[in-house]
Coordinates of C-alpha atoms in Angstrom, one line a residue:
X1 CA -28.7 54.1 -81.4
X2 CA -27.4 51.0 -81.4
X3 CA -28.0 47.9 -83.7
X4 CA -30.7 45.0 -82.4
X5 CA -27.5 42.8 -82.7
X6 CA -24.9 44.8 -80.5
X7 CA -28.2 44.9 -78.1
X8 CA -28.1 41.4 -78.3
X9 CA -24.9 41.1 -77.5
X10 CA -24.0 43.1 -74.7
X11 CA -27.2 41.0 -73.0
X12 CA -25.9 37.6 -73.9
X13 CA -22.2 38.9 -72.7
X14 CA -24.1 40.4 -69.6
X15 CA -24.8 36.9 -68.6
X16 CA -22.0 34.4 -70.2
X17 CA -18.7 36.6 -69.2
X18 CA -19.8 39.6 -66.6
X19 CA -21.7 37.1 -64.3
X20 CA -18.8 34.4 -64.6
X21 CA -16.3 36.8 -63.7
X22 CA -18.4 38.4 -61.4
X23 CA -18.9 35.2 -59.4
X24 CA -14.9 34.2 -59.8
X25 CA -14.4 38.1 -58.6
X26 CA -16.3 37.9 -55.4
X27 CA -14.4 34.5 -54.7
X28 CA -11.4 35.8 -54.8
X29 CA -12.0 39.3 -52.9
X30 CA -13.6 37.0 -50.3
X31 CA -10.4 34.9 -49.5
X32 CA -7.4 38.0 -50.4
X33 CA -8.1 39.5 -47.1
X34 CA -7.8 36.0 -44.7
X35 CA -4.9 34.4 -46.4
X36 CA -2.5 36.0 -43.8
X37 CA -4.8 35.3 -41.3
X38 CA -5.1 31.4 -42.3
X39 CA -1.5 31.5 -42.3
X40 CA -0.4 33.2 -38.7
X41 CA -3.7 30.6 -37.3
X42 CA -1.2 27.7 -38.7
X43 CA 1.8 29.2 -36.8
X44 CA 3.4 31.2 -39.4
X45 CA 5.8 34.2 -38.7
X46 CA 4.8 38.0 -39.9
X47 CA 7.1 37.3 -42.8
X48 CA 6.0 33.7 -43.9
X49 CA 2.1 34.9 -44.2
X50 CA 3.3 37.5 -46.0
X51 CA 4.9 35.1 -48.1
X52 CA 2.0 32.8 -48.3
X53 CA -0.3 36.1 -49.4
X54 CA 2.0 36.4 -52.9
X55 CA 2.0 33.8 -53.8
X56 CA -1.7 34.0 -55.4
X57 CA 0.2 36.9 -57.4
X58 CA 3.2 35.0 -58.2
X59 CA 1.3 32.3 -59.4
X60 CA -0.8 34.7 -61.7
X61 CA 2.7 35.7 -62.9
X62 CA 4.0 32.1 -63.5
X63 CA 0.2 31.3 -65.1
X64 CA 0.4 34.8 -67.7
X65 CA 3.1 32.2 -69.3
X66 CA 1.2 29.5 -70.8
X67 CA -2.2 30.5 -70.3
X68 CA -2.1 32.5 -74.3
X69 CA -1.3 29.1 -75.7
X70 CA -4.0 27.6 -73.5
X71 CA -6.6 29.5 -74.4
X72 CA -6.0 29.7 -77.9
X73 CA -5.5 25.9 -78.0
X74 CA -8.5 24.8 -76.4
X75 CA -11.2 28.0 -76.2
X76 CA -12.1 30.9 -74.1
X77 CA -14.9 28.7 -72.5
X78 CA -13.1 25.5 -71.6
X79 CA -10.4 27.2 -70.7
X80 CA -12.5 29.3 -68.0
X81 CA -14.0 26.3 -66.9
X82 CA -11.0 24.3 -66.9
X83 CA -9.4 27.3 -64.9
X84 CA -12.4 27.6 -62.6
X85 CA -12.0 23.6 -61.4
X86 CA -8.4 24.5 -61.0
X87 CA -9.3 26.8 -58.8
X88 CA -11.6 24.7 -56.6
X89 CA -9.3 21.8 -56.3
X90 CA -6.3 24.9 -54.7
X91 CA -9.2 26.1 -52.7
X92 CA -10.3 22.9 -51.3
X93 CA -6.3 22.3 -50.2
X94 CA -6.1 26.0 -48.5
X95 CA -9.2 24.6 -46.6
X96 CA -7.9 21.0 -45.5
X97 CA -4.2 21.9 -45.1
X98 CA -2.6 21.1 -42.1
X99 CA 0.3 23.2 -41.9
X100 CA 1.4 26.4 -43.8
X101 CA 3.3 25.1 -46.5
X102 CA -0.2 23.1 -47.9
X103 CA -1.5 26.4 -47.3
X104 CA 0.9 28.0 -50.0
X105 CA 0.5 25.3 -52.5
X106 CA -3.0 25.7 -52.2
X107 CA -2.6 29.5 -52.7
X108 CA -0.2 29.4 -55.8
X109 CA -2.3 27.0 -57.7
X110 CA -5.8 29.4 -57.0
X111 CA -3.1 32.2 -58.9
X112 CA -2.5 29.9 -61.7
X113 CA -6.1 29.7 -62.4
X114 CA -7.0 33.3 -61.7
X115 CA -4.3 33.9 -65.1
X116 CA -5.8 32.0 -67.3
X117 CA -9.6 32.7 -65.8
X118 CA -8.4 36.6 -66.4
X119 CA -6.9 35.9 -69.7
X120 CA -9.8 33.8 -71.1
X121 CA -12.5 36.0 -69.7
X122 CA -10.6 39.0 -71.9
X123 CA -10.5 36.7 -75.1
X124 CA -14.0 36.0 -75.0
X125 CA -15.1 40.0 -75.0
X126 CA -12.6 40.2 -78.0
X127 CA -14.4 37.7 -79.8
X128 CA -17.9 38.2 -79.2
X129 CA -18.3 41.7 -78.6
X130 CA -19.1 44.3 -81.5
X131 CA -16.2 46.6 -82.1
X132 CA -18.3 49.6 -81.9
X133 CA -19.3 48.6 -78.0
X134 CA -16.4 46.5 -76.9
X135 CA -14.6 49.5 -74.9
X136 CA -17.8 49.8 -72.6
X137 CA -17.9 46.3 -72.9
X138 CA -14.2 46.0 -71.4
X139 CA -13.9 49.2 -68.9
X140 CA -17.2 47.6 -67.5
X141 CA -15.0 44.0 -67.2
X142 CA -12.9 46.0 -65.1
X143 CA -15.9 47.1 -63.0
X144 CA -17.0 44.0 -61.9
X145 CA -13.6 43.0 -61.1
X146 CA -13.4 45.8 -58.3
X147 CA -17.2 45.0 -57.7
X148 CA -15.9 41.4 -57.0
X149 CA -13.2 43.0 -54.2
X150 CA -15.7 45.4 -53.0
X151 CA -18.9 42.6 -52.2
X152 CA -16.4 39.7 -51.3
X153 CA -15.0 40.7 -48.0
X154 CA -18.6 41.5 -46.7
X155 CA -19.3 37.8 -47.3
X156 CA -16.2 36.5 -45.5
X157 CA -16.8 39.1 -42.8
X158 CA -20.4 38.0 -42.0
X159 CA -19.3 34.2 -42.8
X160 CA -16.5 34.0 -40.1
X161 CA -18.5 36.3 -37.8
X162 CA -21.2 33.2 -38.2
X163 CA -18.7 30.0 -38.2
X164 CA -16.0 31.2 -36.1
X165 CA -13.8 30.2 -38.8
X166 CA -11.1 32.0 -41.0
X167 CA -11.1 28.7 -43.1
X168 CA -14.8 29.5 -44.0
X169 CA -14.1 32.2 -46.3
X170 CA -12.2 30.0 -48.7
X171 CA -16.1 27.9 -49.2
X172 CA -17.1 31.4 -50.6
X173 CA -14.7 31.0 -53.7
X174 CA -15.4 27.4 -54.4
X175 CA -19.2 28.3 -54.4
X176 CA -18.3 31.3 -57.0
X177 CA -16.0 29.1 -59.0
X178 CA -18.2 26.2 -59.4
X179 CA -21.4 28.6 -59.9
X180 CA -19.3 30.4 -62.3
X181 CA -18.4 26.7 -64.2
X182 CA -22.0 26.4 -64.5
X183 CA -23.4 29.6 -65.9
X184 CA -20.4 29.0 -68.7
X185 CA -21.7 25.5 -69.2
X186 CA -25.6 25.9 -69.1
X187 CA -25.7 29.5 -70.5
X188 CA -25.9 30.0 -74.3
X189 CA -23.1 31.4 -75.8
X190 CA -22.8 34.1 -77.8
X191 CA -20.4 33.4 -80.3
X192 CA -22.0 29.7 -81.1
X193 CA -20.1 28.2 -83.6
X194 CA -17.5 30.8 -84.0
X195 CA -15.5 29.7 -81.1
X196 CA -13.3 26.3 -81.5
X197 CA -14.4 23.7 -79.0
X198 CA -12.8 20.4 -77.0
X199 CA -15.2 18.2 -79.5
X200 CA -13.7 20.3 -82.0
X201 CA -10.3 21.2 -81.8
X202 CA -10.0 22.0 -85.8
X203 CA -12.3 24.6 -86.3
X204 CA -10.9 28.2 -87.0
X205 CA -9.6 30.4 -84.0
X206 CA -12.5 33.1 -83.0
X207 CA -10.7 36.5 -82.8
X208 CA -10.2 36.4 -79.2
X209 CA -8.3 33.2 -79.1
X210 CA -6.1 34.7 -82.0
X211 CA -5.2 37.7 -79.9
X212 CA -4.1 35.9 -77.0
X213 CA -2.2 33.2 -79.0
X214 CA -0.5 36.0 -80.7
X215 CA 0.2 37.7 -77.8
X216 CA 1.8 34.4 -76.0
X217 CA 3.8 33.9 -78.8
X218 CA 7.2 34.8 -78.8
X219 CA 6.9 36.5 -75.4
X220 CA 10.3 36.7 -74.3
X221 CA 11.6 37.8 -78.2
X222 CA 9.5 40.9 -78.1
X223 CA 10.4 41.9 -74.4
X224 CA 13.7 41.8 -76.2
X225 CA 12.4 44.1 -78.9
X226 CA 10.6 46.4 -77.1
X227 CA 13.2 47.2 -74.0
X228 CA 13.6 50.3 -74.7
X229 CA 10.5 51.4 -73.5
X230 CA 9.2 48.7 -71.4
X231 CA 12.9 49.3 -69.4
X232 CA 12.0 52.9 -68.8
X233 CA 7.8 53.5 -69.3
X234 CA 7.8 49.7 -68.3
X235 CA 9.0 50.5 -65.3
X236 CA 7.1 52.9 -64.0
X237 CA 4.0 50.1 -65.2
X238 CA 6.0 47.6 -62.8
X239 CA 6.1 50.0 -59.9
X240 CA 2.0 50.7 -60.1
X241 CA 1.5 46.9 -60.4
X242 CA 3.7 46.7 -57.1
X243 CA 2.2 49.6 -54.9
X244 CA -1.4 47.7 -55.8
X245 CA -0.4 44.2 -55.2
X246 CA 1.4 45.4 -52.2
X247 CA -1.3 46.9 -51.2
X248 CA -3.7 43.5 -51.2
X249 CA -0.7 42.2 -49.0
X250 CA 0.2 44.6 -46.6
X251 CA -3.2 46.0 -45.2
X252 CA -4.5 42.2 -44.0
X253 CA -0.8 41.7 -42.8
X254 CA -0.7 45.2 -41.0
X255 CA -4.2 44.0 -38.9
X256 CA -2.8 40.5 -37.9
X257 CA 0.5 42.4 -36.5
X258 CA -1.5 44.9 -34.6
X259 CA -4.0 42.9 -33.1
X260 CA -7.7 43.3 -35.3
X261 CA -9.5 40.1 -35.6
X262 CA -10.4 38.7 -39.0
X263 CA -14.0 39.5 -39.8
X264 CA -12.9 43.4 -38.7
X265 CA -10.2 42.9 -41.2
X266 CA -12.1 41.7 -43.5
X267 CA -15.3 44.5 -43.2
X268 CA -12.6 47.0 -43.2
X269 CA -11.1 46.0 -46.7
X270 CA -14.7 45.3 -48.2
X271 CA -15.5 49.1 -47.4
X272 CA -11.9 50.3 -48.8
X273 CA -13.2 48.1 -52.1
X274 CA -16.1 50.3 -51.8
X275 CA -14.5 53.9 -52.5
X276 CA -11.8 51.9 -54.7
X277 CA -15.2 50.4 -57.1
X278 CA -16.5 54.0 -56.7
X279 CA -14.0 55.5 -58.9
X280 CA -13.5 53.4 -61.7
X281 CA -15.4 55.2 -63.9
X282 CA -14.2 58.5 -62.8
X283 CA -10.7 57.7 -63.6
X284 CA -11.5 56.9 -67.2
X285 CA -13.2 60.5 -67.3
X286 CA -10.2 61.8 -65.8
X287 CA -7.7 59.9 -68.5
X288 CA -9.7 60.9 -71.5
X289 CA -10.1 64.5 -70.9
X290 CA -6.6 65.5 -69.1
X291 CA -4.7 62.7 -70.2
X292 CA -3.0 60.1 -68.5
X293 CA -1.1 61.8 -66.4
X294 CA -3.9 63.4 -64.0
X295 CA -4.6 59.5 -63.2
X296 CA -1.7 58.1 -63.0
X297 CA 0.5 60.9 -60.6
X298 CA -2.5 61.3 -57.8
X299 CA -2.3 57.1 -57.9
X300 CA 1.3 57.1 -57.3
X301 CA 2.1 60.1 -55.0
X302 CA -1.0 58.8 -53.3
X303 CA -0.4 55.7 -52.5
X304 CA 3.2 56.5 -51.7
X305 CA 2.0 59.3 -49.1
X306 CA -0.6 56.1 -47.8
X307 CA 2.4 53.5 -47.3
X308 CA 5.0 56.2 -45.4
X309 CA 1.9 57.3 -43.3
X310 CA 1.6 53.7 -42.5
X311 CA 4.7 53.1 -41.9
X312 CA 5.3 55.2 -38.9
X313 CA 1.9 54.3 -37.0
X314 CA 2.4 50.9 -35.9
X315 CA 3.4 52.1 -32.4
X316 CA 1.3 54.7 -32.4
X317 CA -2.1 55.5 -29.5
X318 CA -5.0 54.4 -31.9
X319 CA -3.3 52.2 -34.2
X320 CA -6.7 50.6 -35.7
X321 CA -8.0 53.9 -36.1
X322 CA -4.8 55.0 -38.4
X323 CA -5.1 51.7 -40.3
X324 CA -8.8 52.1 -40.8
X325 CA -8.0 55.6 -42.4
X326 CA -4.8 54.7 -44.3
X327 CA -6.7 51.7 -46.2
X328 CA -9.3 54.6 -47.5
X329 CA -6.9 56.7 -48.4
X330 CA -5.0 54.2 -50.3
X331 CA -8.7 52.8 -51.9
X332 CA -8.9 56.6 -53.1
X333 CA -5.4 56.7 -54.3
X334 CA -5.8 53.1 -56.0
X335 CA -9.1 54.1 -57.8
X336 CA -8.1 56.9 -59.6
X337 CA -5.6 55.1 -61.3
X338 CA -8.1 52.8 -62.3
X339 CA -7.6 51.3 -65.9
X340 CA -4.3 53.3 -66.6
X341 CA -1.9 50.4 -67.1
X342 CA -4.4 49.0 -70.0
X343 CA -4.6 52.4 -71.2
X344 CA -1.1 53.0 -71.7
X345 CA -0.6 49.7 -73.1
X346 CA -3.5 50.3 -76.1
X347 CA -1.5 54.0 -76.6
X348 CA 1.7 52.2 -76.9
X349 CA 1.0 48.9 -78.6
X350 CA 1.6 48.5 -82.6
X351 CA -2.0 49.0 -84.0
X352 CA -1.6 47.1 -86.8
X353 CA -0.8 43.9 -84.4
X354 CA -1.2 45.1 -81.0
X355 CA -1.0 41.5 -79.6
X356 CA 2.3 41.0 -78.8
X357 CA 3.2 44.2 -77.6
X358 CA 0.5 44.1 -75.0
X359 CA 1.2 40.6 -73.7
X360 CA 4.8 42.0 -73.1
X361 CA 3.3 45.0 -71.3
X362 CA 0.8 43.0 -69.3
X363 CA 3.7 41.0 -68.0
X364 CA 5.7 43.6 -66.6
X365 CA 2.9 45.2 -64.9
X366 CA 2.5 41.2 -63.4
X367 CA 6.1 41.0 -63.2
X368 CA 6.4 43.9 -60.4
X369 CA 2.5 43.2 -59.2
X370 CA 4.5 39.5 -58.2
X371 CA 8.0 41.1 -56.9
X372 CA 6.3 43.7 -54.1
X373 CA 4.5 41.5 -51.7
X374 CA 7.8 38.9 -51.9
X375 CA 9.8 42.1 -51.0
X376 CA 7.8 42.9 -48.1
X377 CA 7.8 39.3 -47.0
X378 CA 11.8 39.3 -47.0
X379 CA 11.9 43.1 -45.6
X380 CA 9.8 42.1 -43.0
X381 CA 11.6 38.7 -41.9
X382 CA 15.1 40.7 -41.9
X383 CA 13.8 44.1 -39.9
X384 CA 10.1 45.3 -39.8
X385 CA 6.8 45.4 -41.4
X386 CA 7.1 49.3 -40.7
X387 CA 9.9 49.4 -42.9
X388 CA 8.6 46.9 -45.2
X389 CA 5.9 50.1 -45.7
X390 CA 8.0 52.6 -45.6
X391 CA 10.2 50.9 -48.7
X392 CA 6.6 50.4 -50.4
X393 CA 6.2 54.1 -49.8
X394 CA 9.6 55.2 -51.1
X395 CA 8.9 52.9 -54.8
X396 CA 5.8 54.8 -54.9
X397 CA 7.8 58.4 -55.2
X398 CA 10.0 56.6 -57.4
X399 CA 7.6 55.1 -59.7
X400 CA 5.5 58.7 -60.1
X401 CA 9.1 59.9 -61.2
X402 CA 9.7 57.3 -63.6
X403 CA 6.1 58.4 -65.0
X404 CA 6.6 61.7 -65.2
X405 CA 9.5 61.2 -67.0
X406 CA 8.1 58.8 -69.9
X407 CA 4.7 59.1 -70.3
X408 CA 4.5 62.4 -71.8
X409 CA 7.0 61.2 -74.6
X410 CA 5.6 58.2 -74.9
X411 CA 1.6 58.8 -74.3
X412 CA 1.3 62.7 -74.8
X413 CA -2.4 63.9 -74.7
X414 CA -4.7 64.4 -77.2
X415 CA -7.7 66.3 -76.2
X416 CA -10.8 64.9 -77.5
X417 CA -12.8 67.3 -80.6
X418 CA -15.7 68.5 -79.4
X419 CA -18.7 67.1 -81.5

């Protein structure tokens, strides 16, 4: 049974971090889907929206940088404040720009926020969380982020149904960010006078903002120290970071170059978040009782399979009807590896001072999640978006060798005792 105050504090984080990043969530799986779209209404080429579309992730990249020493230095709260306004003001740019370039400065300063937003969000569980209930506490984190991608193309389906705009969608996330400001500001927080504050910058660091400082700290040094296995398991972490991110990239890029209008685009994605938020849960079951491996191959070889399919049906009778079922499969595919690059990380990372090992880690995952949708841009400007897929689908048999390589040296299972 647990305590009156872990009950009290799952129900005060309940409200002060899962609805904040439940609101910033939604935002954000409103706009991923229309960003090409926005981009090929302001005369951009195949390539160039596809661009425009990474740089959200190449801005979370550039943000996982300083946003450690941000958060640390200022507080989980400002800081996801602070990042939330940032967010508006790149919205609020996407919406007015005139030409596509605006667009994608717009776009790469809503990524800067979404890292340190992500990064805050995590601190603040570390801190105010009970130990004994903080991995429910963060595996359901992860369930409202794919809650977020599964409600928020619904709203910007209906919304540019209504308006007639693709433009619309982007008022979605400015309403999340700036309800999300507000429920931080207004809502009681749990960790009251733990946390360090703008009005005062001298009291101690709670445990979260520790983390993430040490994890910021020295980044580049202990890449250094830790190649070994961030150059061989690392890579295979890369390579799922890229067949995901390419994933948010391709599928909205794939229905502007065959014709499907944006609110269908958008509907469609929103019901491929659907089966993807299905399975989070599952795919924890599925790493703690086979091990890592059961999650992590069927996500690869999956999504692999999902982007060579793709890749050949672009000519093809019924092309909306293959895309429709490629982006389930690839939902099914991409929710069963739900949670596996944390996972690994936690089995990997020093226990006495996990920090900095897991910054390094999260940053190669971001690292490839940032390089694939800037591959399929170029592949696509030089040749095809076909074979832009079928190069996707090709990493993805490469990164399930990679992982069937390393991770049984370096994350072996351990079946659970039975109680």
């Amino acid at each position: 049974m647990s305590s009156p105050a872990a009950s009290f504090s799952m129900r005060s984080v309940a409200l002060s971090a899962f609805l904040p990043a439940a609101l910033f969530a939604i935002g954000e799986g409103a706009i991923i889907p229309i960003i090409p779209v926005a981009s090929d209404n302001l005369g951009a080429s195949l390539a160039i929206s596809a661009f425009v579309a990474s740089l959200i992730l190449v801005g979370e990249l550039f943000g996982d940088i300083p946003s450690g020493w941000l958060v640390s230095r200022v507080g989980e709260r400002p800081a996801m404040i602070g990042a939330a306004l940032v967010s508006v003001v790149g919205l609020l740019v996407s919406v007015a720009a005139p030409n596509v370039w605006i667009l994608a400065l717009g776009v790469f300063l809503i990524g800067l926020s979404t890292a340190v937003f992500a990064l805050a969000r995590h601190a603040y569980m570390t801190s105010f969380v009970p130990p004994e209930i903080r991995a429910r506490a963060l595996s359901s984190l992860g369930g409202v982020f794919r809650f977020g991608y599964f409600v928020g193309p619904f709203l910007s389906a209906g919304l540019i149904h209504l308006t007639g705009s693709v433009q619309s969608a982007f008022w979605i996330h400015i309403a999340g960010c700036l309800a999300a400001a507000a429920v931080l500001i207004f809502l009681k927080d749990p960790g009251a006078g733990q946390s360090r504050s703008v009005t005062h910058p001298t009291a101690p660091r709670s445990a979260g903002e520790s983390e993430v400082a040490d994890e910021a700290h020295g980044l580049f040094p202990t890449l250094w120290k830790y190649r070994g296995v961030l150059v061989k398991l690392g890579s295979g972490a890369a390579l799922i970071g890229a067949m995901r991110a390419g994933r948010q990239v391709i599928l909205p890029l794939w229905a502007v170059s065959i014709g499907v209008g944006s609110s269908q685009t958008a509907l469609i994605i929103g019901i491929a978040g659907a089966i993807d938020f299905g399975l989070f849960y599952t795919s924890g079951q599925i790493m703690d009782r086979w091990g890592r491996m059961w999650s992590a191959m069927p996500c690869m070889v999956g999504l692999g399979i999902s982007y060579l399919v793709l890749s050949f049906t672009h000519a093809l009778p019924h092309n909306v009807t293959w895309f429709i079922g490629v982006a389930m499969f690839m939902s099914v595919a991409n929710g069963i590896g739900s949670g596996i690059l944390m996972t690994l990380g936690a089995d990997l990372a020093d226990k006495a001072n996990p920090a900095p090992f897991l910054g390094a880690w999260r940053f190669t995952g971001d690292f490839g999640s940032a390089a694939a949708p800037l591959l399929i841009a170029g592949i696509t400007a030089v040749v095809s978006i076909s074979l832009a897929s079928g190069v996707m689908g090709v990493l993805g048999f490469v990164g399930a060798g990679i992982l069937l390589r390393y991770v049984p040296r370096y994350s072996p299972h351990q079946p659970h005792l039975k109680r």
